[in-house]
Coordinates of N, CA, C and O in Angstrom, one line a residue:
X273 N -1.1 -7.2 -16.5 CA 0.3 -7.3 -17.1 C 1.2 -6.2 -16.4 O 2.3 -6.7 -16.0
X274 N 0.9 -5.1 -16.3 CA 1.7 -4.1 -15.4 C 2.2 -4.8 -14.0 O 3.4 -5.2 -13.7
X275 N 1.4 -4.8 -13.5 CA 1.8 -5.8 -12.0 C 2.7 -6.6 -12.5 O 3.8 -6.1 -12.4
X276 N 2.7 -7.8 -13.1 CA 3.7 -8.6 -13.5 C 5.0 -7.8 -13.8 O 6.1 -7.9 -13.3
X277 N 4.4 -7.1 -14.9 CA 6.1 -6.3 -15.3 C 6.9 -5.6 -13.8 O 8.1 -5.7 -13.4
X278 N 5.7 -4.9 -13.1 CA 6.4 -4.2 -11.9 C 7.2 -4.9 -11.0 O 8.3 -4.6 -10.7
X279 N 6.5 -6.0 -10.5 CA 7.0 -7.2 -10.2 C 8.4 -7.4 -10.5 O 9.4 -7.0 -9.9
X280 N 8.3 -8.1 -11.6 CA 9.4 -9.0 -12.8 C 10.7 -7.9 -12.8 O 11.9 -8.2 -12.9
X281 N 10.1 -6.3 -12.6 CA 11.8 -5.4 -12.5 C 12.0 -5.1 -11.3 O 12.9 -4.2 -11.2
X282 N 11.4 -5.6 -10.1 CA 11.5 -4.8 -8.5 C 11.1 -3.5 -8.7 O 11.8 -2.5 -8.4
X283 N 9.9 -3.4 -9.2 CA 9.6 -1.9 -9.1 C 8.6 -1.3 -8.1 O 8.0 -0.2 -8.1
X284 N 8.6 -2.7 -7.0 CA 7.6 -2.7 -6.1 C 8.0 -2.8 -4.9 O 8.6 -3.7 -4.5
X285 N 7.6 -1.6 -4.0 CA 8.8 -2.0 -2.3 C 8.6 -3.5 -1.7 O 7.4 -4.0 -1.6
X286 N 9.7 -4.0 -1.5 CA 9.5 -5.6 -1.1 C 8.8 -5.6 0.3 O 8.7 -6.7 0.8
X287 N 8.2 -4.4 1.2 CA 7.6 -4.4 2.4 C 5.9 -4.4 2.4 O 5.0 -4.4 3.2
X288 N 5.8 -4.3 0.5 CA 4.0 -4.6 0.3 C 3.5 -5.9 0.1 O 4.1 -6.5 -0.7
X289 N 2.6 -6.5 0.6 CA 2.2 -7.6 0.5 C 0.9 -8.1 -0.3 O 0.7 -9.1 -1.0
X290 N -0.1 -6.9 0.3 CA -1.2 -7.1 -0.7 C -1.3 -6.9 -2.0 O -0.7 -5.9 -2.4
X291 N -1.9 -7.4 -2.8 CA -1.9 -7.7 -4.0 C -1.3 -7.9 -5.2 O -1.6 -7.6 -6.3
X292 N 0.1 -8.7 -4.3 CA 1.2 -9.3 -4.9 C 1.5 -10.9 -5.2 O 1.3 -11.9 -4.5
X293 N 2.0 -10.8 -6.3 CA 1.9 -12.4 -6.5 C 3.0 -12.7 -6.4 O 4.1 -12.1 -6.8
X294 N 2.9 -14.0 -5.8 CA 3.9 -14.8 -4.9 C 3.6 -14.5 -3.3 O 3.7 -15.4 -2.5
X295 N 3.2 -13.3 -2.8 CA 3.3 -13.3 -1.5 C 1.8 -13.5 -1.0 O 0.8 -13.3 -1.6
X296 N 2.0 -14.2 0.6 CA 0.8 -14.6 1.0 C 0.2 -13.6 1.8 O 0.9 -12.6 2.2
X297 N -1.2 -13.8 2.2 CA -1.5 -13.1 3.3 C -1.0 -13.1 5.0 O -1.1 -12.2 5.9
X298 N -0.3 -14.6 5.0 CA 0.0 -14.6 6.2 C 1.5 -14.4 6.2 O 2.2 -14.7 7.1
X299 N 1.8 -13.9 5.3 CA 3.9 -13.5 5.6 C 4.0 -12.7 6.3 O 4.7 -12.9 7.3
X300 N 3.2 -11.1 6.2 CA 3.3 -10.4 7.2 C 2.9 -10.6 8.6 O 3.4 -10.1 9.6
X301 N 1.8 -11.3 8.4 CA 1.5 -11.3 10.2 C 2.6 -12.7 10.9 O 2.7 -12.8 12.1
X302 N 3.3 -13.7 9.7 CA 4.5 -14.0 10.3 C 5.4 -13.5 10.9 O 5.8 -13.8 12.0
X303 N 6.0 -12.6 10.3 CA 7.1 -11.4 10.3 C 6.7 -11.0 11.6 O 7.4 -11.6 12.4
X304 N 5.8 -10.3 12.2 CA 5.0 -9.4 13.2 C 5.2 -10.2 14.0 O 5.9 -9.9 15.0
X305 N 4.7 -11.5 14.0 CA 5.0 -12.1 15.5 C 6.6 -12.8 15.6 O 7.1 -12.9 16.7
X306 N 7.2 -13.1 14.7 CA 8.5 -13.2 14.8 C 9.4 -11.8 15.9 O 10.1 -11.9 16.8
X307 N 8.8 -10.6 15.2 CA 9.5 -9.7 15.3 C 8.9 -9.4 16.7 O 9.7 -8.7 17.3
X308 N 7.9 -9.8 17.3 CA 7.3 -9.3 19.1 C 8.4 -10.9 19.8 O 9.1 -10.8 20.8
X309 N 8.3 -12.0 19.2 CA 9.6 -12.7 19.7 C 10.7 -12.3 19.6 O 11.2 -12.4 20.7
X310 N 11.4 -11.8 18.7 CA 12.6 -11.3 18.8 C 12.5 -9.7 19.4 O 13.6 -9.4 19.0
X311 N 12.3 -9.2 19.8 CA 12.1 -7.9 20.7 C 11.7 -8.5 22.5 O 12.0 -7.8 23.5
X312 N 11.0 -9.7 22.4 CA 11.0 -10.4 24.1 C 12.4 -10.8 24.0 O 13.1 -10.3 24.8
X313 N 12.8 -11.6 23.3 CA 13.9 -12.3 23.3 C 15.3 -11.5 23.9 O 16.1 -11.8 24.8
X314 N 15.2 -10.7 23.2 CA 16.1 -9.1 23.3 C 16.4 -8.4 24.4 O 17.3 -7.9 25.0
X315 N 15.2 -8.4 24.5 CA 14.9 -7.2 25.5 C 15.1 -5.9 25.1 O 15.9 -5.2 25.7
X316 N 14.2 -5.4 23.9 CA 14.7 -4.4 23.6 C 13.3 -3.7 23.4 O 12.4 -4.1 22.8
X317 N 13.5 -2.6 24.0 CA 12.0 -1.8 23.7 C 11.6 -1.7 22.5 O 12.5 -1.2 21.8
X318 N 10.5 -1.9 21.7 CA 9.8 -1.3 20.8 C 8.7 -0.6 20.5 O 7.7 -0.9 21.1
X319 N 8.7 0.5 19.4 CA 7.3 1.2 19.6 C 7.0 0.6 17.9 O 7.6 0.7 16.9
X320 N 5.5 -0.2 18.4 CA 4.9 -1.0 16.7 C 3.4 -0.3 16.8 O 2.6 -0.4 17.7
X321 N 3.5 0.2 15.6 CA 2.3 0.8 15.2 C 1.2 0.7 14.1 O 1.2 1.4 13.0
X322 N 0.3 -0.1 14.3 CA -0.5 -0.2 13.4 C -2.1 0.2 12.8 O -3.1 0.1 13.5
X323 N -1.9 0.8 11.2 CA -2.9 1.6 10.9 C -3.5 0.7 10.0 O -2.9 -0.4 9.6
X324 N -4.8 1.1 9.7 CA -5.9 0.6 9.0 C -6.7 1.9 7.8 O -7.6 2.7 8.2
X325 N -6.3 2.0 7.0 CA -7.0 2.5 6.1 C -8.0 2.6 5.6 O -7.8 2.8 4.4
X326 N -9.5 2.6 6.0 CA -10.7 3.0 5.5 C -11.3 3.0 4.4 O -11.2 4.2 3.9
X327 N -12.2 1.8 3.3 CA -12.7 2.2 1.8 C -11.2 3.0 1.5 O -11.5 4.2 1.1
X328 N -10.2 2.8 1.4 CA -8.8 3.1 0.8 C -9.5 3.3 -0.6 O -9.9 4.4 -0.9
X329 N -9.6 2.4 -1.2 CA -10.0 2.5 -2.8 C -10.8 3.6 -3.4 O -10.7 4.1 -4.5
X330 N -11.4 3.8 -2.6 CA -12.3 4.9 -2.6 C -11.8 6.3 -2.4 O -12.3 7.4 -2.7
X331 N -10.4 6.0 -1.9 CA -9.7 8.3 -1.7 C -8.6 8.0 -2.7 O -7.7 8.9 -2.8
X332 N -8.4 6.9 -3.5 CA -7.4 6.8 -4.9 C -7.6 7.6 -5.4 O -8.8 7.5 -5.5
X333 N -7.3 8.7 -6.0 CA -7.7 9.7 -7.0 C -6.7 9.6 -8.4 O -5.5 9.5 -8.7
X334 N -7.6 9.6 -9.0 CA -7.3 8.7 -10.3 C -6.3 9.8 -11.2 O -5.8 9.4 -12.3
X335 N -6.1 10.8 -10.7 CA -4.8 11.4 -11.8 C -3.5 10.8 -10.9 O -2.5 10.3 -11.5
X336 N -3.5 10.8 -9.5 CA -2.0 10.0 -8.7 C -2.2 8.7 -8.9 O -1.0 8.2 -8.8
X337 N -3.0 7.9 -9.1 CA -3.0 6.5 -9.7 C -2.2 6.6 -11.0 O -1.1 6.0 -11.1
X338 N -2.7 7.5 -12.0 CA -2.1 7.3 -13.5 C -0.9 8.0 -13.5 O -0.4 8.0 -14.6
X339 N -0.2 8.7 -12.6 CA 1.2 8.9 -12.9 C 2.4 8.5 -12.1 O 3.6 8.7 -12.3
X340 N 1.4 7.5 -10.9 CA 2.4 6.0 -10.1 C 2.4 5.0 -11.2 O 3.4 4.3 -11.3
X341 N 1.4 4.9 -11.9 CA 1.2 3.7 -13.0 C 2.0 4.4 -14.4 O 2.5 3.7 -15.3
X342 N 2.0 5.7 -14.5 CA 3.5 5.4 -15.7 C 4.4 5.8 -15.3 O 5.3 6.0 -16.2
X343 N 4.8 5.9 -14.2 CA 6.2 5.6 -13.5 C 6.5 4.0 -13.7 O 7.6 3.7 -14.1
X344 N 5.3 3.0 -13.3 CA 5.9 2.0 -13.3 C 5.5 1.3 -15.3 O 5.3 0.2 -15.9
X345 N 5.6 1.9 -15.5 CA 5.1 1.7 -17.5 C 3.8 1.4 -18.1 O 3.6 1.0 -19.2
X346 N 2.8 1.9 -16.8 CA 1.2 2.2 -17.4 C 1.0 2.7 -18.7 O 1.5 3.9 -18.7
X347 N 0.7 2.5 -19.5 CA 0.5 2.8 -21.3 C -0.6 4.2 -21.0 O -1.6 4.2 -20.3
X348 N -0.1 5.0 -21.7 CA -0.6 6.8 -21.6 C -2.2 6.8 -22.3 O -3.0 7.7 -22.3
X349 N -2.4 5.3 -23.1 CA -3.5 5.7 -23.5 C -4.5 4.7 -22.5 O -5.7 4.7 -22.6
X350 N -4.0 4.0 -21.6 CA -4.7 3.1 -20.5 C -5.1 4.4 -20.0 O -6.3 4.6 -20.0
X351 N -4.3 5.3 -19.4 CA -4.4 6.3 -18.3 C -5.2 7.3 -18.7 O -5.7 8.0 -17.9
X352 N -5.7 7.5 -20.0 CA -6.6 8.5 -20.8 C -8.1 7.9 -20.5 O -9.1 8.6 -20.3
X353 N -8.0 6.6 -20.7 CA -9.2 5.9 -20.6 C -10.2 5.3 -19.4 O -11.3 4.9 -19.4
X354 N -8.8 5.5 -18.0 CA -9.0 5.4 -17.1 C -9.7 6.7 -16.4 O -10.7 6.7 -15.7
X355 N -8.8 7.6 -16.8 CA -9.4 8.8 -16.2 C -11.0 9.3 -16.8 O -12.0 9.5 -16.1
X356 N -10.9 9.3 -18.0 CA -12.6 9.7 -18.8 C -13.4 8.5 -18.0 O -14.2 8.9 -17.3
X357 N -13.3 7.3 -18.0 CA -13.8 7.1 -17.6 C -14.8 6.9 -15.9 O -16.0 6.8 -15.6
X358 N -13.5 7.0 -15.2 CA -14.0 7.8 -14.0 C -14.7 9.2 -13.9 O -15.4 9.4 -13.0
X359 N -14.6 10.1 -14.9 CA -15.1 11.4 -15.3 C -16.4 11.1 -15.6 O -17.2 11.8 -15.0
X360 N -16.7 10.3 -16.5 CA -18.0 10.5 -17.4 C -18.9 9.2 -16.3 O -20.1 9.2 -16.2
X361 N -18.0 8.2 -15.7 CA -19.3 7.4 -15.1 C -20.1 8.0 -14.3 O -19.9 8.8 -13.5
X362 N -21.6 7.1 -15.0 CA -22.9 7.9 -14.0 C -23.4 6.7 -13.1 O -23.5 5.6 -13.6
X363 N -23.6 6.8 -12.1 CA -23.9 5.7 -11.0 C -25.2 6.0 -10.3 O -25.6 7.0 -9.7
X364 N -25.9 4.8 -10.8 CA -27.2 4.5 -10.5 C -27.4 3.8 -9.4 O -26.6 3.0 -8.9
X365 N -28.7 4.1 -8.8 CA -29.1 2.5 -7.1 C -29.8 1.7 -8.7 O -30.3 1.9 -9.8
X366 N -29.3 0.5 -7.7 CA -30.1 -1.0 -8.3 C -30.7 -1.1 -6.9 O -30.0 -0.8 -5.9
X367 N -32.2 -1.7 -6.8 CA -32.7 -2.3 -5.6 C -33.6 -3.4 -6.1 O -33.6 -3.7 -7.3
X368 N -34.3 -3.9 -5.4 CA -35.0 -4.8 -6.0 C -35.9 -4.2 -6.6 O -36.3 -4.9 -7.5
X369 N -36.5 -3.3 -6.6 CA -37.7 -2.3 -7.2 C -37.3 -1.6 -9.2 O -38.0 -1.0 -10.0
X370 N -35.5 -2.3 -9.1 CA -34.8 -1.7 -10.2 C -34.3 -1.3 -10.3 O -33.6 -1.6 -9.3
X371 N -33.4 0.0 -11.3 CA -32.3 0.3 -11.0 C -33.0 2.4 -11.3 O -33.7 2.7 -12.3
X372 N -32.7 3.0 -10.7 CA -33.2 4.3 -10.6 C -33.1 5.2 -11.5 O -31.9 5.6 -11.5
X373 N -33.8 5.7 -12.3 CA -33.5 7.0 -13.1 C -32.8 7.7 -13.2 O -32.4 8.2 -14.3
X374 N -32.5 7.9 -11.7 CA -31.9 9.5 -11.3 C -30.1 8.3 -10.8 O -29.9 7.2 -10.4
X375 N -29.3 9.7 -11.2 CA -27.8 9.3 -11.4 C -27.1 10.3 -10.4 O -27.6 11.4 -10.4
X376 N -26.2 10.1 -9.6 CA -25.0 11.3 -9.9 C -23.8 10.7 -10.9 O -23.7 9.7 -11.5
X377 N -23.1 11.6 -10.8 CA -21.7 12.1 -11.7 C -20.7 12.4 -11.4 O -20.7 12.5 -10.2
X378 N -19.5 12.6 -11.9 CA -18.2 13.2 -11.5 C -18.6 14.9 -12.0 O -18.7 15.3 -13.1
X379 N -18.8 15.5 -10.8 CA -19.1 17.1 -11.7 C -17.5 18.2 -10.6 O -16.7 17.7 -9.7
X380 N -17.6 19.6 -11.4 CA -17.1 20.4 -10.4 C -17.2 20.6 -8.7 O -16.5 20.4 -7.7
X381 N -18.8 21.0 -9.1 CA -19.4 21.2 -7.6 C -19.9 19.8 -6.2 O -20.2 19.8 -5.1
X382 N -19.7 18.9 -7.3 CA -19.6 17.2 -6.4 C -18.7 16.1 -7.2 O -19.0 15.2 -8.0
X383 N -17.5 16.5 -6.9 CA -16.6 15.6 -6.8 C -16.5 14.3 -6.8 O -16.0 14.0 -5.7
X384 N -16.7 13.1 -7.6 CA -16.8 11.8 -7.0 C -15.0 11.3 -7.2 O -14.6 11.0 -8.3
X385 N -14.3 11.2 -6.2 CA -12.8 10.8 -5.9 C -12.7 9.4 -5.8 O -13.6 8.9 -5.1
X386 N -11.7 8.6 -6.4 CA -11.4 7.4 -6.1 C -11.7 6.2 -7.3 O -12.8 6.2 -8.0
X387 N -10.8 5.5 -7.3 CA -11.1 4.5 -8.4 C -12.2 3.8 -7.8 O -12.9 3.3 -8.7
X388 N -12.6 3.5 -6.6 CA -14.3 2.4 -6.1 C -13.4 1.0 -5.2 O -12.3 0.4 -5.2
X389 N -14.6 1.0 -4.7 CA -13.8 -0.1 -3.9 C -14.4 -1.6 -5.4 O -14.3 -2.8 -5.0
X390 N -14.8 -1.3 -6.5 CA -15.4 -2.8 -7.5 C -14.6 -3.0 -8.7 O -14.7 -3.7 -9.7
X391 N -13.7 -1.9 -8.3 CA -13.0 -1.5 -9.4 C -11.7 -2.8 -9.5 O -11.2 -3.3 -8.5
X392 N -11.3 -3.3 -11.3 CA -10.7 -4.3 -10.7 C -8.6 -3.3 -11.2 O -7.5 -3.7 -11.3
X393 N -9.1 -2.3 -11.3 CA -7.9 -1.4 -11.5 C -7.4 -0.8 -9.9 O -6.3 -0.5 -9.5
X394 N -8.5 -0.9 -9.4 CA -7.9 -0.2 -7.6 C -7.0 -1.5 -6.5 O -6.9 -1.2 -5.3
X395 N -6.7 -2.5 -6.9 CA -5.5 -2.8 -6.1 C -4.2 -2.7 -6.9 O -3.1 -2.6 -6.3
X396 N -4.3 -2.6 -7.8 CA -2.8 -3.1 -8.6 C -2.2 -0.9 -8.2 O -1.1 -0.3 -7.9
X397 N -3.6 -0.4 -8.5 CA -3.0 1.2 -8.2 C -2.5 1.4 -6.8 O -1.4 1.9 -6.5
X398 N -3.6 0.9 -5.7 CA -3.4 0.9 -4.0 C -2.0 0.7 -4.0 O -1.2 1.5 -3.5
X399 N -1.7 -0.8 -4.7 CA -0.1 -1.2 -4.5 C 0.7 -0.5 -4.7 O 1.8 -0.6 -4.1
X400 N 0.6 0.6 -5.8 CA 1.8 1.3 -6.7 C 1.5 2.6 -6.2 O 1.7 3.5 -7.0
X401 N 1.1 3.1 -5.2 CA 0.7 4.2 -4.2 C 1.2 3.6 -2.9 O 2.3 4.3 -2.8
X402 N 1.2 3.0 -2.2 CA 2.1 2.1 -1.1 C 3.3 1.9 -1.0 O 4.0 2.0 0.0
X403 N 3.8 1.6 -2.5 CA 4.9 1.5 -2.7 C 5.7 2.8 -2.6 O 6.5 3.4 -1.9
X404 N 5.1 3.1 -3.5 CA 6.3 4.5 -3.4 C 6.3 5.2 -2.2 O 7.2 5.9 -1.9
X405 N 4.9 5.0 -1.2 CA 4.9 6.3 0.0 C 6.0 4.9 0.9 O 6.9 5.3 1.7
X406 N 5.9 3.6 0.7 CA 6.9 3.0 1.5 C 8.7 3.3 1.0 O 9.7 3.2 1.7
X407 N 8.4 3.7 -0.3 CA 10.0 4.0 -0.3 C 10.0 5.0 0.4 O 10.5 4.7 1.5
X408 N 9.7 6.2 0.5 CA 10.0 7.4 1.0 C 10.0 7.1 2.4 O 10.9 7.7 3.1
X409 N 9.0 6.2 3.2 CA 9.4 6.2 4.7 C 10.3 5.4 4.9 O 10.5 5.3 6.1
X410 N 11.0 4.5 4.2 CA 12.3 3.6 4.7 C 13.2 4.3 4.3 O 14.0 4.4 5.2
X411 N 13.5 5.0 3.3 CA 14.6 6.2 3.2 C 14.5 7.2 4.4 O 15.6 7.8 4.4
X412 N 13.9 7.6 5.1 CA 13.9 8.5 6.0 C 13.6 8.0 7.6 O 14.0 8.6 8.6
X413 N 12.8 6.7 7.4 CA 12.9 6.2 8.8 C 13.6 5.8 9.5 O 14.5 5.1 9.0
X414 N 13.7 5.8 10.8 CA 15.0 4.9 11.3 C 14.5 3.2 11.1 O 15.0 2.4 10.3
X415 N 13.7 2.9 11.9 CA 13.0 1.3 11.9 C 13.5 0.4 12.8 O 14.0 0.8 13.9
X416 N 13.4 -0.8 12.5 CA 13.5 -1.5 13.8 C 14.8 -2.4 13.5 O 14.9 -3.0 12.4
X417 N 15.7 -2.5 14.2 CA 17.1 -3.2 13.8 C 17.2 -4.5 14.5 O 17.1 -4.4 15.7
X418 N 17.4 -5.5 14.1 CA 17.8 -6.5 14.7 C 18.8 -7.4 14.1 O 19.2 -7.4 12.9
X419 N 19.3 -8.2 15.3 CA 20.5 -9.1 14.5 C 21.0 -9.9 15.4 O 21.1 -9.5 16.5
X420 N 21.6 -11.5 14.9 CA 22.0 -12.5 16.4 C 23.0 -12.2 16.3 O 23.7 -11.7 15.4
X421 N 23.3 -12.7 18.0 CA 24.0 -12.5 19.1 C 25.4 -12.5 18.7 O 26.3 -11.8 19.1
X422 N 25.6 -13.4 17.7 CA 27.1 -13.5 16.9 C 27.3 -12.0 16.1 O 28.3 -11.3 15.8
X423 N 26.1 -11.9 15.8 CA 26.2 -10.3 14.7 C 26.4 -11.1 13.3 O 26.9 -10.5 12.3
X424 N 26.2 -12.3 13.3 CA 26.3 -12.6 11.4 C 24.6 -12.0 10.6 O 24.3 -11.7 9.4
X425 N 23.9 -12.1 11.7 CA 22.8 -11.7 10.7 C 22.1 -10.3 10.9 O 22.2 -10.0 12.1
X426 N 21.5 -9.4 10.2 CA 21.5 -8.3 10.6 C 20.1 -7.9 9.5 O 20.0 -8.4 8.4
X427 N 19.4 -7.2 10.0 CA 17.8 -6.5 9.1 C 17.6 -5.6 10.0 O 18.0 -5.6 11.2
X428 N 16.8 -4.4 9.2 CA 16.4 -3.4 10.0 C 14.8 -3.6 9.1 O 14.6 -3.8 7.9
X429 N 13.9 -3.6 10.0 CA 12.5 -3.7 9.3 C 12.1 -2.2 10.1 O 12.4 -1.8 11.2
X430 N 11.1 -1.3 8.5 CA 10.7 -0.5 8.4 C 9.1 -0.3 9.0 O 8.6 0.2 10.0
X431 N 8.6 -1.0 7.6 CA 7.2 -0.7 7.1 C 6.4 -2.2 6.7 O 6.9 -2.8 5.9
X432 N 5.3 -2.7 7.2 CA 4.9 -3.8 6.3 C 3.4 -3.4 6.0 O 2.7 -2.8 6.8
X433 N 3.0 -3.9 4.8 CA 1.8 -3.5 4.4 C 0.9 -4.7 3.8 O 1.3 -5.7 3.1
X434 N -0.6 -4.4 4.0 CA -1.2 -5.7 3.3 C -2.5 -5.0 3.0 O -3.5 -4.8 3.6
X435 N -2.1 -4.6 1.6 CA -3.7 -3.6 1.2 C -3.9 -2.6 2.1 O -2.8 -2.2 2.1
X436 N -4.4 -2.0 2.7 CA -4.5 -1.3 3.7 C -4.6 -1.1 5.2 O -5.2 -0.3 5.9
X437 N -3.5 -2.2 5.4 CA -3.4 -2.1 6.6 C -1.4 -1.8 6.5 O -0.6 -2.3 5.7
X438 N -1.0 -1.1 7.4 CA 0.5 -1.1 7.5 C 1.2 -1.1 9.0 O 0.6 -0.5 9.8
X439 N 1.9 -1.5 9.3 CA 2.5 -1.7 10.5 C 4.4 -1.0 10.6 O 5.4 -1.5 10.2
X440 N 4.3 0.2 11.2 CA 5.4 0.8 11.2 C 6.5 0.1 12.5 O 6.1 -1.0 13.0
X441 N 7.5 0.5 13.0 CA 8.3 0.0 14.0 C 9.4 0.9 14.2 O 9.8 1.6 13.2
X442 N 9.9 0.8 15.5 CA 11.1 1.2 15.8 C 11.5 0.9 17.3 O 10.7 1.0 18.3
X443 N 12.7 0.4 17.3 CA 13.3 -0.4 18.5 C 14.7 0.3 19.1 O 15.0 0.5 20.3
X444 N 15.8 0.7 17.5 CA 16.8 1.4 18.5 C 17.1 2.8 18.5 O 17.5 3.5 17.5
X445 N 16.7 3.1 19.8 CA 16.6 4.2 20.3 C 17.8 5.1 20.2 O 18.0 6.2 19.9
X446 N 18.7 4.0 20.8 CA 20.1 4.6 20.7 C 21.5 4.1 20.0 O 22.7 4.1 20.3
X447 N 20.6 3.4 18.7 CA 22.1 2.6 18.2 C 21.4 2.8 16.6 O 20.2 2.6 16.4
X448 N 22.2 3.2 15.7 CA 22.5 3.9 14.8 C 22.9 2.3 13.3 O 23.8 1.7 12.8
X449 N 22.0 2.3 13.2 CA 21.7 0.5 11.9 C 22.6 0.9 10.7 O 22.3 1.7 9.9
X450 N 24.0 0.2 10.8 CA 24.3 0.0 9.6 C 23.6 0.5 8.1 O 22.4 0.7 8.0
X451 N 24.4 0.6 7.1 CA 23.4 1.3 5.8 C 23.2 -0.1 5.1 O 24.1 -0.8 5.2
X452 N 22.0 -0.5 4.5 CA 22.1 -1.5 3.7 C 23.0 -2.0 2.7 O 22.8 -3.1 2.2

């Protein structure tokens, strides 16, 4: 329900794609090749960069999850329940021989960080962690500006993201993009 709500008020940068409803997997990598056509087309240099995030779900750390999630109106007692819980779970091996005695834990001296990559709370958080680090780089970045030949149409693309992968850009070097 949060996602929906987040959603439903724009409380989500429109440059995130994974684990958003309505959007597909292939919009961004539309976008991407649109945008290496229109930069041939142009002739305009660009520098496009793309990163890949690693078990992401896994370096979530569950107090910056719960205070992106009541920024966007995570309920304070979800976020109590979220956290002990991550705190007190004990994680056992299952093999075929069974599932093992011996546990670790969330302690001082061994840290277990991260909502899990099984967790069904770690995308809707990833997203609301993305978002906000994507607002802060389109407020500050320059990005990639484009617009036809007439000048009626005009975008500057920043940032695109799809769960953990993101693709940054920048094309003008020397021309200064209109404010939105």
């Amino acid at each position: 329900r949060l996602l929906h709500h987040a959603c439903d008020h724009n409380l989500v940068n429109p440059n995130c794609f994974g684990s958003m409803p309505g959007k597909e997997c292939l919009d961004p990598v539309f976008v991407k090749e649109l945008e290496y056509e229109l930069a041939r087309l142009t002739r305009k240099p660009a520098v496009i960069n793309d990163d890949d995030s690693r078990a992401n779900y896994d370096r979530i750390h569950a107090f910056v999850a719960n205070v992106i999630g009541r920024s966007k109106g995570l309920s304070k007692k979800v976020c109590i329940v979220h956290g002990k819980t991550l705190k007190e779970a004990k994680y056992h091996v299952k093999t075929k021989l069974g599932i093992s005695d011996r546990f670790i834990q969330h302690g001082r001296f061994y840290p277990l960080l991260g909502t899990g990559q099984g967790s069904t709370t770690s995308p809707p958080m990833w997203l609301f962690i993305c978002s906000a680090l994507f607002d802060v780089y389109c407020m500050k970045a320059r990005g990639a500006f484009y617009e036809s030949p007439a000048k009626y149409t005009q975008c500057t693309l920043h940032i695109l993201g799809f769960v953990d992968d993101t693709c940054r850009r920048i094309n003008a070097f020397n021309h200064t993009p209109p404010p939105d």
